[in-house]
Structures are given as structure tokens and as C-alpha cells.
Amino acid sequence: MLQRIQTIYLLLTVILISLMFFLPIAGLQNVAEGIIYELNYKGLFELGTSGNTFVANVWMLTALMAMIPLIALITIFLFKKRFLQIRLIIFNIVLMAGYYGMLFIYLWQYGKSLSAKLFVEIPSAFPLVCIILNILAIRAIAKDEALIRSLNRLR
């Protein structure tokens, strides 16, 4: 049913990851030249007084950021198929871990090539919060499944 606690957990996952499309994820700063770079879903941009200059593309991060809330939203409406819900949530957790891996690779490569220091923004922690929310959703779905099995035993 849609009014269960796992629905709230999954909706929070959708909201948090969707917010990452509007907020900067991380930044790089070249101290020697005083240049600041910003990483968001569109790519890596050099921030300047005359405007932002496109530096590099991060399409893989964008693809993962689009897939994660989509799968979480689909999972909400599969409330009658609890085992499929659990599998999709586990797949979503793997995608979020992959997101962190890709983010690390992008920031490491660009930081090295631009000789810049890394600073992370608050939205970069959203996938970690979503992993915790997804684990809580799995626990709630498993609790529902155990309740259904115990009621079937009484019949």
C-alpha cells in the first residue's frame, strides 16, 4: 500500500537526488592561478567574472543521477511485489555507490589535470543519505513481508 513508511523513505530519495540537479556537487580551486571550478550535473565549469566557461563533460554522473530517482519512483508503485521492490532498492544502492565511484574518478582526474584542490558541497552527501534511507526501506518492506507470512500461517 502507498501509505507505508517505505514510501516516505523512497520519496525522500527521489527528492534528495532530484535536488542535486539544481545545486553544485563539488568544486575545485587552483590556488596558484586563483581559478575556481564548479562541478554540477551539466559538467565542470570555470567560474569567472565574465561568466562560466565549460571545461569538461560529466555525462555519466548525470545519467546515474537521472536513473536513481526514476528507479526509486518506480519502486514506490510496485508495492504488491515486495521481493521485486527489495531487488530494485538494492540495485539503486549499487547505483548510488557507483555514483560515488564515478564522482571520485572525475574529481581525481580533473583535480590532477587542473592542479586544483577539491572542496565538496553539501549535495555530494545526498546519495549517502539516500543509501541509508533505502536500507531503512528494505527493512520496512521485509517487516511487511514477515507480517503477511505470519497472517497466512494463521489461516
PDB file of C-alpha atoms in Angstrom:
ATOM      1  CA  MET A   1       0.000   0.000   0.000  1.00  0.00           C
ATOM      2  CA  LEU A   2       1.169   3.507  -0.731  1.00  0.00           C
ATOM      3  CA  GLN A   3       0.755   4.846   2.798  1.00  0.00           C
ATOM      4  CA  ARG A   4       3.584   2.736   4.239  1.00  0.00           C
ATOM      5  CA  ILE A   5       6.782   4.134   5.753  1.00  0.00           C
ATOM      6  CA  GLN A   6       8.935   2.772   2.911  1.00  0.00           C
ATOM      7  CA  THR A   7       7.051   5.083   0.549  1.00  0.00           C
ATOM      8  CA  ILE A   8       8.247   8.064   2.572  1.00  0.00           C
ATOM      9  CA  TYR A   9      11.826   6.765   2.521  1.00  0.00           C
ATOM     10  CA  LEU A  10      11.720   6.287  -1.235  1.00  0.00           C
ATOM     11  CA  LEU A  11      10.063   9.678  -1.810  1.00  0.00           C
ATOM     12  CA  LEU A  12      12.813  11.324   0.230  1.00  0.00           C
ATOM     13  CA  THR A  13      15.331   9.551  -2.003  1.00  0.00           C
ATOM     14  CA  VAL A  14      13.609  10.935  -5.097  1.00  0.00           C
ATOM     15  CA  ILE A  15      13.546  14.454  -3.644  1.00  0.00           C
ATOM     16  CA  LEU A  16      17.165  14.490  -2.455  1.00  0.00           C
ATOM     17  CA  ILE A  17      18.625  13.152  -5.694  1.00  0.00           C
ATOM     18  CA  SER A  18      16.400  15.481  -7.731  1.00  0.00           C
ATOM     19  CA  LEU A  19      17.735  18.428  -5.726  1.00  0.00           C
ATOM     20  CA  MET A  20      21.209  17.553  -6.962  1.00  0.00           C
ATOM     21  CA  PHE A  21      20.158  18.705 -10.434  1.00  0.00           C
ATOM     22  CA  PHE A  22      19.779  22.255  -9.106  1.00  0.00           C
ATOM     23  CA  LEU A  23      22.751  22.501  -6.735  1.00  0.00           C
ATOM     24  CA  PRO A  24      26.526  22.340  -7.280  1.00  0.00           C
ATOM     25  CA  ILE A  25      28.014  18.989  -6.301  1.00  0.00           C
ATOM     26  CA  ALA A  26      31.678  19.830  -5.782  1.00  0.00           C
ATOM     27  CA  GLY A  27      34.310  22.353  -6.656  1.00  0.00           C
ATOM     28  CA  LEU A  28      37.970  22.607  -7.499  1.00  0.00           C
ATOM     29  CA  GLN A  29      40.222  25.538  -6.764  1.00  0.00           C
ATOM     30  CA  ASN A  30      43.534  26.267  -8.433  1.00  0.00           C
ATOM     31  CA  VAL A  31      45.311  28.244  -5.726  1.00  0.00           C
ATOM     32  CA  ALA A  32      48.258  29.332  -7.901  1.00  0.00           C
ATOM     33  CA  GLU A  33      46.092  30.980 -10.548  1.00  0.00           C
ATOM     34  CA  GLY A  34      43.081  31.755  -8.347  1.00  0.00           C
ATOM     35  CA  ILE A  35      40.647  29.896 -10.604  1.00  0.00           C
ATOM     36  CA  ILE A  36      37.581  28.183  -9.159  1.00  0.00           C
ATOM     37  CA  TYR A  37      35.834  25.321 -10.940  1.00  0.00           C
ATOM     38  CA  GLU A  38      32.336  24.056 -10.163  1.00  0.00           C
ATOM     39  CA  LEU A  39      31.010  20.569 -10.845  1.00  0.00           C
ATOM     40  CA  ASN A  40      27.279  20.169 -11.390  1.00  0.00           C
ATOM     41  CA  TYR A  41      25.126  17.852 -13.476  1.00  0.00           C
ATOM     42  CA  LYS A  42      25.911  19.771 -16.685  1.00  0.00           C
ATOM     43  CA  GLY A  43      29.663  19.406 -16.350  1.00  0.00           C
ATOM     44  CA  LEU A  44      32.720  21.111 -14.949  1.00  0.00           C
ATOM     45  CA  PHE A  45      32.688  24.895 -15.320  1.00  0.00           C
ATOM     46  CA  GLU A  46      35.314  27.540 -14.695  1.00  0.00           C
ATOM     47  CA  LEU A  47      33.719  30.318 -12.684  1.00  0.00           C
ATOM     48  CA  GLY A  48      34.813  33.749 -13.787  1.00  0.00           C
ATOM     49  CA  THR A  49      33.735  37.350 -13.593  1.00  0.00           C
ATOM     50  CA  SER A  50      32.681  37.384 -17.248  1.00  0.00           C
ATOM     51  CA  GLY A  51      30.646  34.167 -16.926  1.00  0.00           C
ATOM     52  CA  ASN A  52      31.015  30.444 -16.607  1.00  0.00           C
ATOM     53  CA  THR A  53      33.228  28.628 -19.099  1.00  0.00           C
ATOM     54  CA  PHE A  54      32.564  24.971 -19.902  1.00  0.00           C
ATOM     55  CA  VAL A  55      35.619  22.806 -19.147  1.00  0.00           C
ATOM     56  CA  ALA A  56      34.548  19.150 -19.194  1.00  0.00           C
ATOM     57  CA  ASN A  57      31.543  16.890 -19.580  1.00  0.00           C
ATOM     58  CA  VAL A  58      30.307  14.562 -16.815  1.00  0.00           C
ATOM     59  CA  TRP A  59      27.528  12.749 -18.653  1.00  0.00           C
ATOM     60  CA  MET A  60      27.991   9.500 -16.695  1.00  0.00           C
ATOM     61  CA  LEU A  61      27.229  11.258 -13.400  1.00  0.00           C
ATOM     62  CA  THR A  62      24.200  12.878 -14.994  1.00  0.00           C
ATOM     63  CA  ALA A  63      22.956   9.512 -16.259  1.00  0.00           C
ATOM     64  CA  LEU A  64      23.306   7.969 -12.799  1.00  0.00           C
ATOM     65  CA  MET A  65      21.619  10.992 -11.207  1.00  0.00           C
ATOM     66  CA  ALA A  66      18.679  10.540 -13.590  1.00  0.00           C
ATOM     67  CA  MET A  67      18.363   6.776 -13.102  1.00  0.00           C
ATOM     68  CA  ILE A  68      18.392   6.758  -9.296  1.00  0.00           C
ATOM     69  CA  PRO A  69      15.203   8.801  -8.662  1.00  0.00           C
ATOM     70  CA  LEU A  70      13.467   7.135 -11.597  1.00  0.00           C
ATOM     71  CA  ILE A  71      14.056   3.659 -10.157  1.00  0.00           C
ATOM     72  CA  ALA A  72      13.023   4.839  -6.680  1.00  0.00           C
ATOM     73  CA  LEU A  73       9.798   6.277  -8.094  1.00  0.00           C
ATOM     74  CA  ILE A  74       9.047   3.038  -9.968  1.00  0.00           C
ATOM     75  CA  THR A  75       9.764   1.065  -6.797  1.00  0.00           C
ATOM     76  CA  ILE A  76       7.113   3.005  -4.884  1.00  0.00           C
ATOM     77  CA  PHE A  77       4.366   1.773  -7.201  1.00  0.00           C
ATOM     78  CA  LEU A  78       5.429  -1.881  -7.028  1.00  0.00           C
ATOM     79  CA  PHE A  79       4.031  -2.246  -3.517  1.00  0.00           C
ATOM     80  CA  LYS A  80       2.320  -5.572  -4.327  1.00  0.00           C
ATOM     81  CA  LYS A  81       5.602  -7.161  -5.434  1.00  0.00           C
ATOM     82  CA  ARG A  82       7.722  -6.829  -2.315  1.00  0.00           C
ATOM     83  CA  PHE A  83      10.611  -9.034  -3.433  1.00  0.00           C
ATOM     84  CA  LEU A  84      10.934  -7.061  -6.669  1.00  0.00           C
ATOM     85  CA  GLN A  85      10.880  -3.886  -4.595  1.00  0.00           C
ATOM     86  CA  ILE A  86      13.761  -5.150  -2.482  1.00  0.00           C
ATOM     87  CA  ARG A  87      15.765  -6.102  -5.580  1.00  0.00           C
ATOM     88  CA  LEU A  88      15.226  -2.698  -7.174  1.00  0.00           C
ATOM     89  CA  ILE A  89      16.230  -0.927  -3.979  1.00  0.00           C
ATOM     90  CA  ILE A  90      19.417  -2.991  -3.785  1.00  0.00           C
ATOM     91  CA  PHE A  91      20.117  -2.123  -7.423  1.00  0.00           C
ATOM     92  CA  ASN A  92      19.545   1.532  -6.558  1.00  0.00           C
ATOM     93  CA  ILE A  93      22.036   1.281  -3.676  1.00  0.00           C
ATOM     94  CA  VAL A  94      24.582  -0.172  -6.099  1.00  0.00           C
ATOM     95  CA  LEU A  95      23.915   2.738  -8.486  1.00  0.00           C
ATOM     96  CA  MET A  96      24.500   5.232  -5.678  1.00  0.00           C
ATOM     97  CA  ALA A  97      27.758   3.531  -4.752  1.00  0.00           C
ATOM     98  CA  GLY A  98      28.691   3.663  -8.445  1.00  0.00           C
ATOM     99  CA  TYR A  99      27.825   7.353  -8.417  1.00  0.00           C
ATOM    100  CA  TYR A 100      30.370   7.924  -5.651  1.00  0.00           C
ATOM    101  CA  GLY A 101      32.942   5.909  -7.582  1.00  0.00           C
ATOM    102  CA  MET A 102      32.385   7.963 -10.737  1.00  0.00           C
ATOM    103  CA  LEU A 103      32.418  11.213  -8.762  1.00  0.00           C
ATOM    104  CA  PHE A 104      35.744  10.248  -7.194  1.00  0.00           C
ATOM    105  CA  ILE A 105      37.217   9.356 -10.597  1.00  0.00           C
ATOM    106  CA  TYR A 106      36.053  12.603 -12.216  1.00  0.00           C
ATOM    107  CA  LEU A 107      37.266  14.790  -9.353  1.00  0.00           C
ATOM    108  CA  TRP A 108      40.592  12.967  -9.130  1.00  0.00           C
ATOM    109  CA  GLN A 109      41.257  13.261 -12.870  1.00  0.00           C
ATOM    110  CA  TYR A 110      40.190  16.879 -13.173  1.00  0.00           C
ATOM    111  CA  GLY A 111      41.922  17.889  -9.950  1.00  0.00           C
ATOM    112  CA  LYS A 112      45.137  16.332 -11.182  1.00  0.00           C
ATOM    113  CA  SER A 113      44.954  17.821 -14.678  1.00  0.00           C
ATOM    114  CA  LEU A 114      43.978  21.296 -13.444  1.00  0.00           C
ATOM    115  CA  SER A 115      46.356  21.257 -10.418  1.00  0.00           C
ATOM    116  CA  ALA A 116      43.460  22.165  -8.183  1.00  0.00           C
ATOM    117  CA  LYS A 117      42.341  21.407  -4.641  1.00  0.00           C
ATOM    118  CA  LEU A 118      39.000  19.750  -4.032  1.00  0.00           C
ATOM    119  CA  PHE A 119      36.171  21.123  -1.935  1.00  0.00           C
ATOM    120  CA  VAL A 120      32.877  19.308  -1.699  1.00  0.00           C
ATOM    121  CA  GLU A 121      29.448  20.824  -1.372  1.00  0.00           C
ATOM    122  CA  ILE A 122      26.600  19.589   0.824  1.00  0.00           C
ATOM    123  CA  PRO A 123      24.657  17.944  -2.068  1.00  0.00           C
ATOM    124  CA  SER A 124      27.502  15.484  -2.568  1.00  0.00           C
ATOM    125  CA  ALA A 125      26.367  13.803   0.674  1.00  0.00           C
ATOM    126  CA  PHE A 126      22.798  13.294  -0.571  1.00  0.00           C
ATOM    127  CA  PRO A 127      23.474   9.852  -2.124  1.00  0.00           C
ATOM    128  CA  LEU A 128      24.897   8.637   1.196  1.00  0.00           C
ATOM    129  CA  VAL A 129      21.731   9.785   2.981  1.00  0.00           C
ATOM    130  CA  CYS A 130      19.700   8.058   0.259  1.00  0.00           C
ATOM    131  CA  ILE A 131      21.618   4.814   0.765  1.00  0.00           C
ATOM    132  CA  ILE A 132      20.626   4.912   4.438  1.00  0.00           C
ATOM    133  CA  LEU A 133      17.015   5.692   3.504  1.00  0.00           C
ATOM    134  CA  ASN A 134      16.982   2.777   1.061  1.00  0.00           C
ATOM    135  CA  ILE A 135      18.308   0.406   3.722  1.00  0.00           C
ATOM    136  CA  LEU A 136      15.506   1.576   6.021  1.00  0.00           C
ATOM    137  CA  ALA A 137      13.011   0.980   3.201  1.00  0.00           C
ATOM    138  CA  ILE A 138      14.325  -2.577   2.745  1.00  0.00           C
ATOM    139  CA  ARG A 139      13.866  -3.216   6.451  1.00  0.00           C
ATOM    140  CA  ALA A 140      10.287  -1.887   6.345  1.00  0.00           C
ATOM    141  CA  ILE A 141       9.429  -3.991   3.271  1.00  0.00           C
ATOM    142  CA  ALA A 142      10.910  -7.087   4.923  1.00  0.00           C
ATOM    143  CA  LYS A 143       8.846  -6.357   8.036  1.00  0.00           C
ATOM    144  CA  ASP A 144       5.694  -6.129   5.896  1.00  0.00           C
ATOM    145  CA  GLU A 145       6.556  -9.414   4.191  1.00  0.00           C
ATOM    146  CA  ALA A 146       7.073 -11.106   7.570  1.00  0.00           C
ATOM    147  CA  LEU A 147       3.701  -9.799   8.749  1.00  0.00           C
ATOM    148  CA  ILE A 148       1.946 -11.131   5.634  1.00  0.00           C
ATOM    149  CA  ARG A 149       3.611 -14.547   6.064  1.00  0.00           C
ATOM    150  CA  SER A 150       2.596 -14.733   9.722  1.00  0.00           C
ATOM    151  CA  LEU A 151      -1.012 -13.879   8.839  1.00  0.00           C
ATOM    152  CA  ASN A 152      -1.019 -16.597   6.176  1.00  0.00           C
ATOM    153  CA  ARG A 153       0.143 -19.090   8.784  1.00  0.00           C
ATOM    154  CA  LEU A 154      -2.881 -18.354  10.977  1.00  0.00           C
ATOM    155  CA  ARG A 155      -5.409 -19.095   8.216  1.00  0.00           C
TER     156      ARG A 155
END
